[in-house]
Every structure is written in C-alpha cells, then in structure tokens.
PDB file of C-alpha atoms in Angstrom:
ATOM      1  CA  UNK W   1     190.996  11.099 -58.898  1.00 68.00           C
ATOM      2  CA  UNK W   2     193.935  13.097 -60.323  1.00 83.00           C
ATOM      3  CA  UNK W   3     193.253  15.822 -62.813  1.00 89.00           C
ATOM      4  CA  UNK W   4     193.804  15.170 -66.511  1.00 93.00           C
ATOM      5  CA  UNK W   5     195.213  18.074 -68.517  1.00 94.00           C
ATOM      6  CA  UNK W   6     194.958  17.627 -72.272  1.00 96.00           C
ATOM      7  CA  UNK W   7     197.652  20.002 -73.537  1.00 97.00           C
ATOM      8  CA  UNK W   8     198.196  20.995 -77.170  1.00 97.00           C
ATOM      9  CA  UNK W   9     200.920  23.465 -78.073  1.00 95.00           C
ATOM     10  CA  UNK W  10     200.159  24.508 -81.657  1.00 92.00           C
ATOM     11  CA  UNK W  11     197.835  21.612 -82.512  1.00 96.00           C
ATOM     12  CA  UNK W  12     197.431  20.475 -86.084  1.00 95.00           C
ATOM     13  CA  UNK W  13     193.745  21.264 -85.692  1.00 96.00           C
ATOM     14  CA  UNK W  14     191.570  23.098 -83.143  1.00 97.00           C
ATOM     15  CA  UNK W  15     187.918  23.502 -84.128  1.00 97.00           C
ATOM     16  CA  UNK W  16     184.378  23.815 -82.868  1.00 96.00           C
ATOM     17  CA  UNK W  17     181.975  21.349 -84.447  1.00 95.00           C
ATOM     18  CA  UNK W  18     178.561  19.779 -84.056  1.00 94.00           C
ATOM     19  CA  UNK W  19     176.832  16.441 -84.233  1.00 93.00           C
ATOM     20  CA  UNK W  20     173.122  16.239 -85.041  1.00 89.00           C
ATOM     21  CA  UNK W  21     170.477  18.307 -86.770  1.00 82.00           C
ATOM     22  CA  UNK W  22     169.815  22.006 -86.055  1.00 77.00           C
ATOM     23  CA  UNK W  23     167.643  22.215 -82.967  1.00 75.00           C
ATOM     24  CA  UNK W  24     169.192  19.122 -81.415  1.00 81.00           C
ATOM     25  CA  UNK W  25     172.904  19.586 -82.109  1.00 89.00           C
ATOM     26  CA  UNK W  26     175.652  18.729 -79.655  1.00 94.00           C
ATOM     27  CA  UNK W  27     178.567  21.192 -79.728  1.00 96.00           C
ATOM     28  CA  UNK W  28     182.192  20.154 -79.285  1.00 97.00           C
ATOM     29  CA  UNK W  29     185.657  21.669 -79.118  1.00 97.00           C
ATOM     30  CA  UNK W  30     188.202  19.345 -80.663  1.00 97.00           C
ATOM     31  CA  UNK W  31     191.999  19.512 -80.647  1.00 97.00           C
ATOM     32  CA  UNK W  32     194.238  17.081 -82.498  1.00 96.00           C
ATOM     33  CA  UNK W  33     197.941  16.558 -83.078  1.00 95.00           C
ATOM     34  CA  UNK W  34     200.136  13.605 -84.030  1.00 93.00           C
ATOM     35  CA  UNK W  35     197.259  11.095 -83.999  1.00 91.00           C
ATOM     36  CA  UNK W  36     195.903  12.242 -80.624  1.00 95.00           C
ATOM     37  CA  UNK W  37     192.359  13.675 -80.503  1.00 96.00           C
ATOM     38  CA  UNK W  38     190.628  15.371 -77.562  1.00 97.00           C
ATOM     39  CA  UNK W  39     186.942  16.311 -77.760  1.00 97.00           C
ATOM     40  CA  UNK W  40     184.983  18.170 -75.084  1.00 97.00           C
ATOM     41  CA  UNK W  41     181.247  18.883 -75.023  1.00 97.00           C
ATOM     42  CA  UNK W  42     179.880  22.389 -74.466  1.00 96.00           C
ATOM     43  CA  UNK W  43     176.813  24.548 -75.053  1.00 95.00           C
ATOM     44  CA  UNK W  44     176.100  26.595 -78.171  1.00 92.00           C
ATOM     45  CA  UNK W  45     176.219  29.797 -76.102  1.00 93.00           C
ATOM     46  CA  UNK W  46     179.677  28.835 -74.824  1.00 96.00           C
ATOM     47  CA  UNK W  47     180.930  28.346 -78.391  1.00 96.00           C
ATOM     48  CA  UNK W  48     179.560  31.763 -79.390  1.00 95.00           C
ATOM     49  CA  UNK W  49     181.014  33.492 -76.325  1.00 96.00           C
ATOM     50  CA  UNK W  50     184.415  31.843 -76.814  1.00 97.00           C
ATOM     51  CA  UNK W  51     184.606  32.806 -80.498  1.00 96.00           C
ATOM     52  CA  UNK W  52     183.592  36.408 -79.812  1.00 96.00           C
ATOM     53  CA  UNK W  53     186.070  36.708 -76.948  1.00 97.00           C
ATOM     54  CA  UNK W  54     188.888  35.191 -79.045  1.00 97.00           C
ATOM     55  CA  UNK W  55     188.303  37.930 -81.633  1.00 96.00           C
ATOM     56  CA  UNK W  56     188.319  40.616 -78.928  1.00 96.00           C
ATOM     57  CA  UNK W  57     191.548  39.352 -77.327  1.00 95.00           C
ATOM     58  CA  UNK W  58     193.300  39.138 -80.704  1.00 95.00           C
ATOM     59  CA  UNK W  59     192.132  42.622 -81.700  1.00 94.00           C
ATOM     60  CA  UNK W  60     193.364  44.026 -78.381  1.00 94.00           C
ATOM     61  CA  UNK W  61     196.745  42.256 -78.653  1.00 92.00           C
ATOM     62  CA  UNK W  62     197.132  43.582 -82.211  1.00 91.00           C
ATOM     63  CA  UNK W  63     196.212  47.096 -81.094  1.00 91.00           C
ATOM     64  CA  UNK W  64     198.616  47.048 -78.132  1.00 89.00           C
ATOM     65  CA  UNK W  65     201.509  45.818 -80.265  1.00 84.00           C
ATOM     66  CA  UNK W  66     200.958  48.592 -82.772  1.00 84.00           C
ATOM     67  CA  UNK W  67     200.586  46.017 -85.515  1.00 76.00           C
ATOM     68  CA  UNK W  68     203.995  44.453 -84.899  1.00 80.00           C
ATOM     69  CA  UNK W  69     202.670  41.078 -83.730  1.00 82.00           C
ATOM     70  CA  UNK W  70     201.924  38.190 -86.110  1.00 84.00           C
ATOM     71  CA  UNK W  71     198.137  38.367 -85.750  1.00 88.00           C
ATOM     72  CA  UNK W  72     196.215  38.692 -89.015  1.00 89.00           C
ATOM     73  CA  UNK W  73     193.298  41.143 -89.040  1.00 86.00           C
ATOM     74  CA  UNK W  74     191.018  38.437 -90.479  1.00 88.00           C
ATOM     75  CA  UNK W  75     191.173  34.649 -90.759  1.00 88.00           C
ATOM     76  CA  UNK W  76     193.542  33.628 -93.584  1.00 89.00           C
ATOM     77  CA  UNK W  77     191.436  31.887 -96.250  1.00 90.00           C
ATOM     78  CA  UNK W  78     194.129  29.296 -96.966  1.00 91.00           C
ATOM     79  CA  UNK W  79     193.870  28.053 -93.359  1.00 90.00           C
ATOM     80  CA  UNK W  80     190.053  27.850 -93.164  1.00 91.00           C
ATOM     81  CA  UNK W  81     188.828  24.429 -92.029  1.00 90.00           C
ATOM     82  CA  UNK W  82     185.336  23.243 -92.958  1.00 89.00           C
ATOM     83  CA  UNK W  83     185.940  19.517 -92.485  1.00 92.00           C
ATOM     84  CA  UNK W  84     183.774  17.581 -90.032  1.00 93.00           C
ATOM     85  CA  UNK W  85     184.994  16.654 -86.570  1.00 94.00           C
ATOM     86  CA  UNK W  86     187.614  13.916 -86.450  1.00 92.00           C
ATOM     87  CA  UNK W  87     186.547  10.433 -85.410  1.00 89.00           C
ATOM     88  CA  UNK W  88     186.402   8.666 -83.079  1.00 87.00           C
ATOM     89  CA  UNK W  89     184.386  11.348 -81.294  1.00 92.00           C
ATOM     90  CA  UNK W  90     184.774  10.481 -77.637  1.00 94.00           C
ATOM     91  CA  UNK W  91     183.735  13.136 -75.114  1.00 95.00           C
ATOM     92  CA  UNK W  92     186.401  13.625 -72.430  1.00 96.00           C
ATOM     93  CA  UNK W  93     184.240  15.942 -70.308  1.00 96.00           C
ATOM     94  CA  UNK W  94     181.539  18.628 -70.382  1.00 97.00           C
ATOM     95  CA  UNK W  95     182.943  22.172 -70.250  1.00 96.00           C
ATOM     96  CA  UNK W  96     181.963  24.325 -67.301  1.00 95.00           C
ATOM     97  CA  UNK W  97     184.466  27.175 -67.292  1.00 95.00           C
ATOM     98  CA  UNK W  98     186.643  28.684 -70.016  1.00 96.00           C
ATOM     99  CA  UNK W  99     189.535  31.134 -69.911  1.00 96.00           C
ATOM    100  CA  UNK W 100     191.614  32.998 -72.494  1.00 95.00           C
ATOM    101  CA  UNK W 101     194.979  34.717 -72.297  1.00 95.00           C
ATOM    102  CA  UNK W 102     197.404  36.250 -74.759  1.00 94.00           C
ATOM    103  CA  UNK W 103     201.017  35.183 -74.197  1.00 93.00           C
ATOM    104  CA  UNK W 104     202.867  38.171 -75.674  1.00 89.00           C
ATOM    105  CA  UNK W 105     206.313  36.604 -75.182  1.00 90.00           C
ATOM    106  CA  UNK W 106     205.488  33.632 -77.447  1.00 91.00           C
ATOM    107  CA  UNK W 107     202.713  35.398 -79.397  1.00 92.00           C
ATOM    108  CA  UNK W 108     200.212  32.647 -78.633  1.00 95.00           C
ATOM    109  CA  UNK W 109     196.587  32.637 -77.543  1.00 96.00           C
ATOM    110  CA  UNK W 110     196.021  30.249 -74.645  1.00 97.00           C
ATOM    111  CA  UNK W 111     192.537  28.687 -74.464  1.00 97.00           C
ATOM    112  CA  UNK W 112     191.555  26.696 -71.389  1.00 97.00           C
ATOM    113  CA  UNK W 113     188.335  24.726 -70.968  1.00 97.00           C
ATOM    114  CA  UNK W 114     187.706  23.113 -67.583  1.00 96.00           C
ATOM    115  CA  UNK W 115     185.242  20.355 -66.768  1.00 96.00           C
ATOM    116  CA  UNK W 116     182.011  21.147 -64.941  1.00 94.00           C
ATOM    117  CA  UNK W 117     182.419  21.133 -61.166  1.00 87.00           C
ATOM    118  CA  UNK W 118     179.380  19.991 -59.179  1.00 79.00           C
ATOM    119  CA  UNK W 119     179.744  22.395 -56.234  1.00 69.00           C
ATOM    120  CA  UNK W 120     179.572  26.118 -57.139  1.00 55.00           C
ATOM    121  CA  UNK W 121     182.014  27.030 -54.336  1.00 58.00           C
ATOM    122  CA  UNK W 122     184.503  24.434 -55.610  1.00 53.00           C
ATOM    123  CA  UNK W 123     184.149  25.782 -59.161  1.00 51.00           C
ATOM    124  CA  UNK W 124     185.097  29.292 -58.068  1.00 53.00           C
ATOM    125  CA  UNK W 125     188.159  27.960 -56.216  1.00 52.00           C
ATOM    126  CA  UNK W 126     189.145  25.712 -59.151  1.00 49.00           C
ATOM    127  CA  UNK W 127     189.413  28.744 -61.449  1.00 49.00           C
ATOM    128  CA  UNK W 128     192.315  30.199 -59.512  1.00 46.00           C
ATOM    129  CA  UNK W 129     194.186  27.056 -58.501  1.00 56.00           C
ATOM    130  CA  UNK W 130     196.127  24.615 -60.629  1.00 59.00           C
ATOM    131  CA  UNK W 131     195.495  21.736 -58.222  1.00 65.00           C
ATOM    132  CA  UNK W 132     196.449  18.213 -59.273  1.00 74.00           C
ATOM    133  CA  UNK W 133     193.031  17.080 -58.010  1.00 75.00           C
ATOM    134  CA  UNK W 134     191.119  19.853 -59.795  1.00 85.00           C
ATOM    135  CA  UNK W 135     188.745  19.432 -62.720  1.00 93.00           C
ATOM    136  CA  UNK W 136     189.974  17.998 -66.015  1.00 94.00           C
ATOM    137  CA  UNK W 137     191.166  20.627 -68.481  1.00 96.00           C
ATOM    138  CA  UNK W 138     191.825  21.124 -72.171  1.00 97.00           C
ATOM    139  CA  UNK W 139     194.632  23.680 -72.697  1.00 97.00           C
ATOM    140  CA  UNK W 140     195.491  24.806 -76.224  1.00 97.00           C
ATOM    141  CA  UNK W 141     198.111  27.313 -77.415  1.00 97.00           C
ATOM    142  CA  UNK W 142     197.358  28.824 -80.822  1.00 96.00           C
ATOM    143  CA  UNK W 143     199.083  31.194 -83.208  1.00 95.00           C
ATOM    144  CA  UNK W 144     197.166  34.367 -84.046  1.00 94.00           C
ATOM    145  CA  UNK W 145     196.245  32.995 -87.484  1.00 94.00           C
ATOM    146  CA  UNK W 146     194.984  29.692 -86.101  1.00 96.00           C
ATOM    147  CA  UNK W 147     192.968  31.514 -83.432  1.00 96.00           C
ATOM    148  CA  UNK W 148     191.311  33.715 -86.105  1.00 96.00           C
ATOM    149  CA  UNK W 149     190.445  30.600 -88.128  1.00 96.00           C
ATOM    150  CA  UNK W 150     188.964  28.953 -85.017  1.00 97.00           C
ATOM    151  CA  UNK W 151     186.824  32.008 -84.238  1.00 96.00           C
ATOM    152  CA  UNK W 152     185.564  32.341 -87.810  1.00 96.00           C
ATOM    153  CA  UNK W 153     184.521  28.680 -88.008  1.00 96.00           C
ATOM    154  CA  UNK W 154     182.889  28.809 -84.564  1.00 95.00           C
ATOM    155  CA  UNK W 155     180.863  31.921 -85.395  1.00 94.00           C
ATOM    156  CA  UNK W 156     179.775  30.398 -88.729  1.00 93.00           C
ATOM    157  CA  UNK W 157     178.784  27.208 -86.914  1.00 92.00           C
ATOM    158  CA  UNK W 158     176.614  29.054 -84.399  1.00 90.00           C
ATOM    159  CA  UNK W 159     174.971  31.098 -87.177  1.00 86.00           C
ATOM    160  CA  UNK W 160     174.197  27.940 -89.204  1.00 83.00           C
ATOM    161  CA  UNK W 161     171.522  26.793 -86.761  1.00 76.00           C
ATOM    162  CA  UNK W 162     167.772  27.209 -87.095  1.00 76.00           C
ATOM    163  CA  UNK W 163     166.487  30.382 -88.758  1.00 77.00           C
ATOM    164  CA  UNK W 164     165.099  32.979 -86.338  1.00 77.00           C
ATOM    165  CA  UNK W 165     161.418  33.922 -86.278  1.00 81.00           C
ATOM    166  CA  UNK W 166     160.982  37.348 -87.942  1.00 80.00           C
ATOM    167  CA  UNK W 167     158.693  38.485 -85.094  1.00 79.00           C
ATOM    168  CA  UNK W 168     160.279  37.255 -81.850  1.00 81.00           C
ATOM    169  CA  UNK W 169     163.776  36.277 -83.051  1.00 77.00           C
ATOM    170  CA  UNK W 170     163.537  32.858 -81.337  1.00 77.00           C
ATOM    171  CA  UNK W 171     164.649  29.827 -83.387  1.00 75.00           C
ATOM    172  CA  UNK W 172     162.064  28.295 -85.717  1.00 76.00           C
ATOM    173  CA  UNK W 173     161.476  24.577 -85.196  1.00 75.00           C
ATOM    174  CA  UNK W 174     160.838  22.319 -88.222  1.00 71.00           C
ATOM    175  CA  UNK W 175     157.657  21.041 -86.482  1.00 73.00           C
ATOM    176  CA  UNK W 176     156.271  24.538 -85.943  1.00 73.00           C
ATOM    177  CA  UNK W 177     156.755  27.554 -83.721  1.00 75.00           C
ATOM    178  CA  UNK W 178     154.626  29.132 -81.004  1.00 78.00           C
ATOM    179  CA  UNK W 179     155.633  32.744 -81.311  1.00 81.00           C
ATOM    180  CA  UNK W 180     155.093  34.757 -78.123  1.00 78.00           C
ATOM    181  CA  UNK W 181     154.819  37.974 -80.148  1.00 74.00           C
ATOM    182  CA  UNK W 182     152.132  36.633 -82.494  1.00 71.00           C
ATOM    183  CA  UNK W 183     150.102  35.002 -79.724  1.00 62.00           C
ATOM    184  CA  UNK W 184     147.353  37.630 -79.554  1.00 53.00           C
ATOM    185  CA  UNK W 185     149.785  40.525 -79.377  1.00 51.00           C
ATOM    186  CA  UNK W 186     148.957  43.603 -81.448  1.00 44.00           C
ATOM    187  CA  UNK W 187     150.749  46.876 -81.825  1.00 36.00           C
TER     188      UNK W 187
END
C-alpha cells in the first residue's frame, strides 16, 4: 500500500491533546488547516520527549543565529492554545518514530512523525529513506513562535496528569497506590 504523507506547511493549528481521564488518557498530535484535520496517536513519553526536544532545537537555532532569527525566547501568550482537540477525532496511525529539523533558510521547524513499523529492521531503514511504500507520515513546518506554543502546551499537558507519590514519585491512582518505597522499606 502506498505511503500517505500528511503535510502541513504553517498549519492553522498544531497541538498535542488528550482524550480520557488522567491515568487512562490517549495522547494525540493534531494538525489542521483549511478544514483538513490529521490526528495521530502516540504515548505520553513521546509527547514529553518531542516538546523538550522542540525547545532544545529552537534554543540552539536562536543561539547559532546570534538572536537574528524570528524565534521568540518563550511562547507568545497571544498565541497560546488551550482549546480541546478538533473533532472529528479520527486516528490516522500510531506514531513509532519522530524527527525534528530546523530549516534555517525558511526559518521553520520541521516535525515528522512516522507510523509504527512492525519489523525493527524495517523501521531503522524507513528512517533514512523517503520510500513511496514506507510508513505513513505526518510532516509539519512551524514558525518559531508556533513551535514554542506547541512545546509549552505539550509540556503543560504532560504535567497535568496524575499527581506523583511523595515517596516513590510514581503516579497516584484514584483507586489507591501500592508504593514500593513504603512497602516495608525503612531508612
């Protein structure tokens, strides 16, 4: 089956969002423009890693340009997006691999999320080839400001989950928590 590439060059909206209650949330990346919506499913850890890496890439691009590029140091408050995910929420694929790059010629951050590949050897090959039969992909090009806004929302989203246990730092479940540190452990 031929690969589908969902491409958004400066989308109207690119956000991370969730569906469900803390402890059983499903995490999504969603891009939308001109009435078209693409949603892909991913893990909470992938959202956190992507947001942190976006911040690092933007900081490095800003540092290398000597401050001459149009990347704000923090997310502009007037662009912050706290709205829920757009509907209909239809999962295109589950994300396996992600990549980031800074396009200094156009001053855009390029985010790529590829679908999970069943065979580990095929996944490694798929990362370096742009094969028409490769895994489906979401490719988004963002301005520095939009990328900062994405990262801020994604980090806030990850932090808004279940509170951590003060002893073991694992998430507390509403039904209770079996803490490995408090299970007979004494200092």
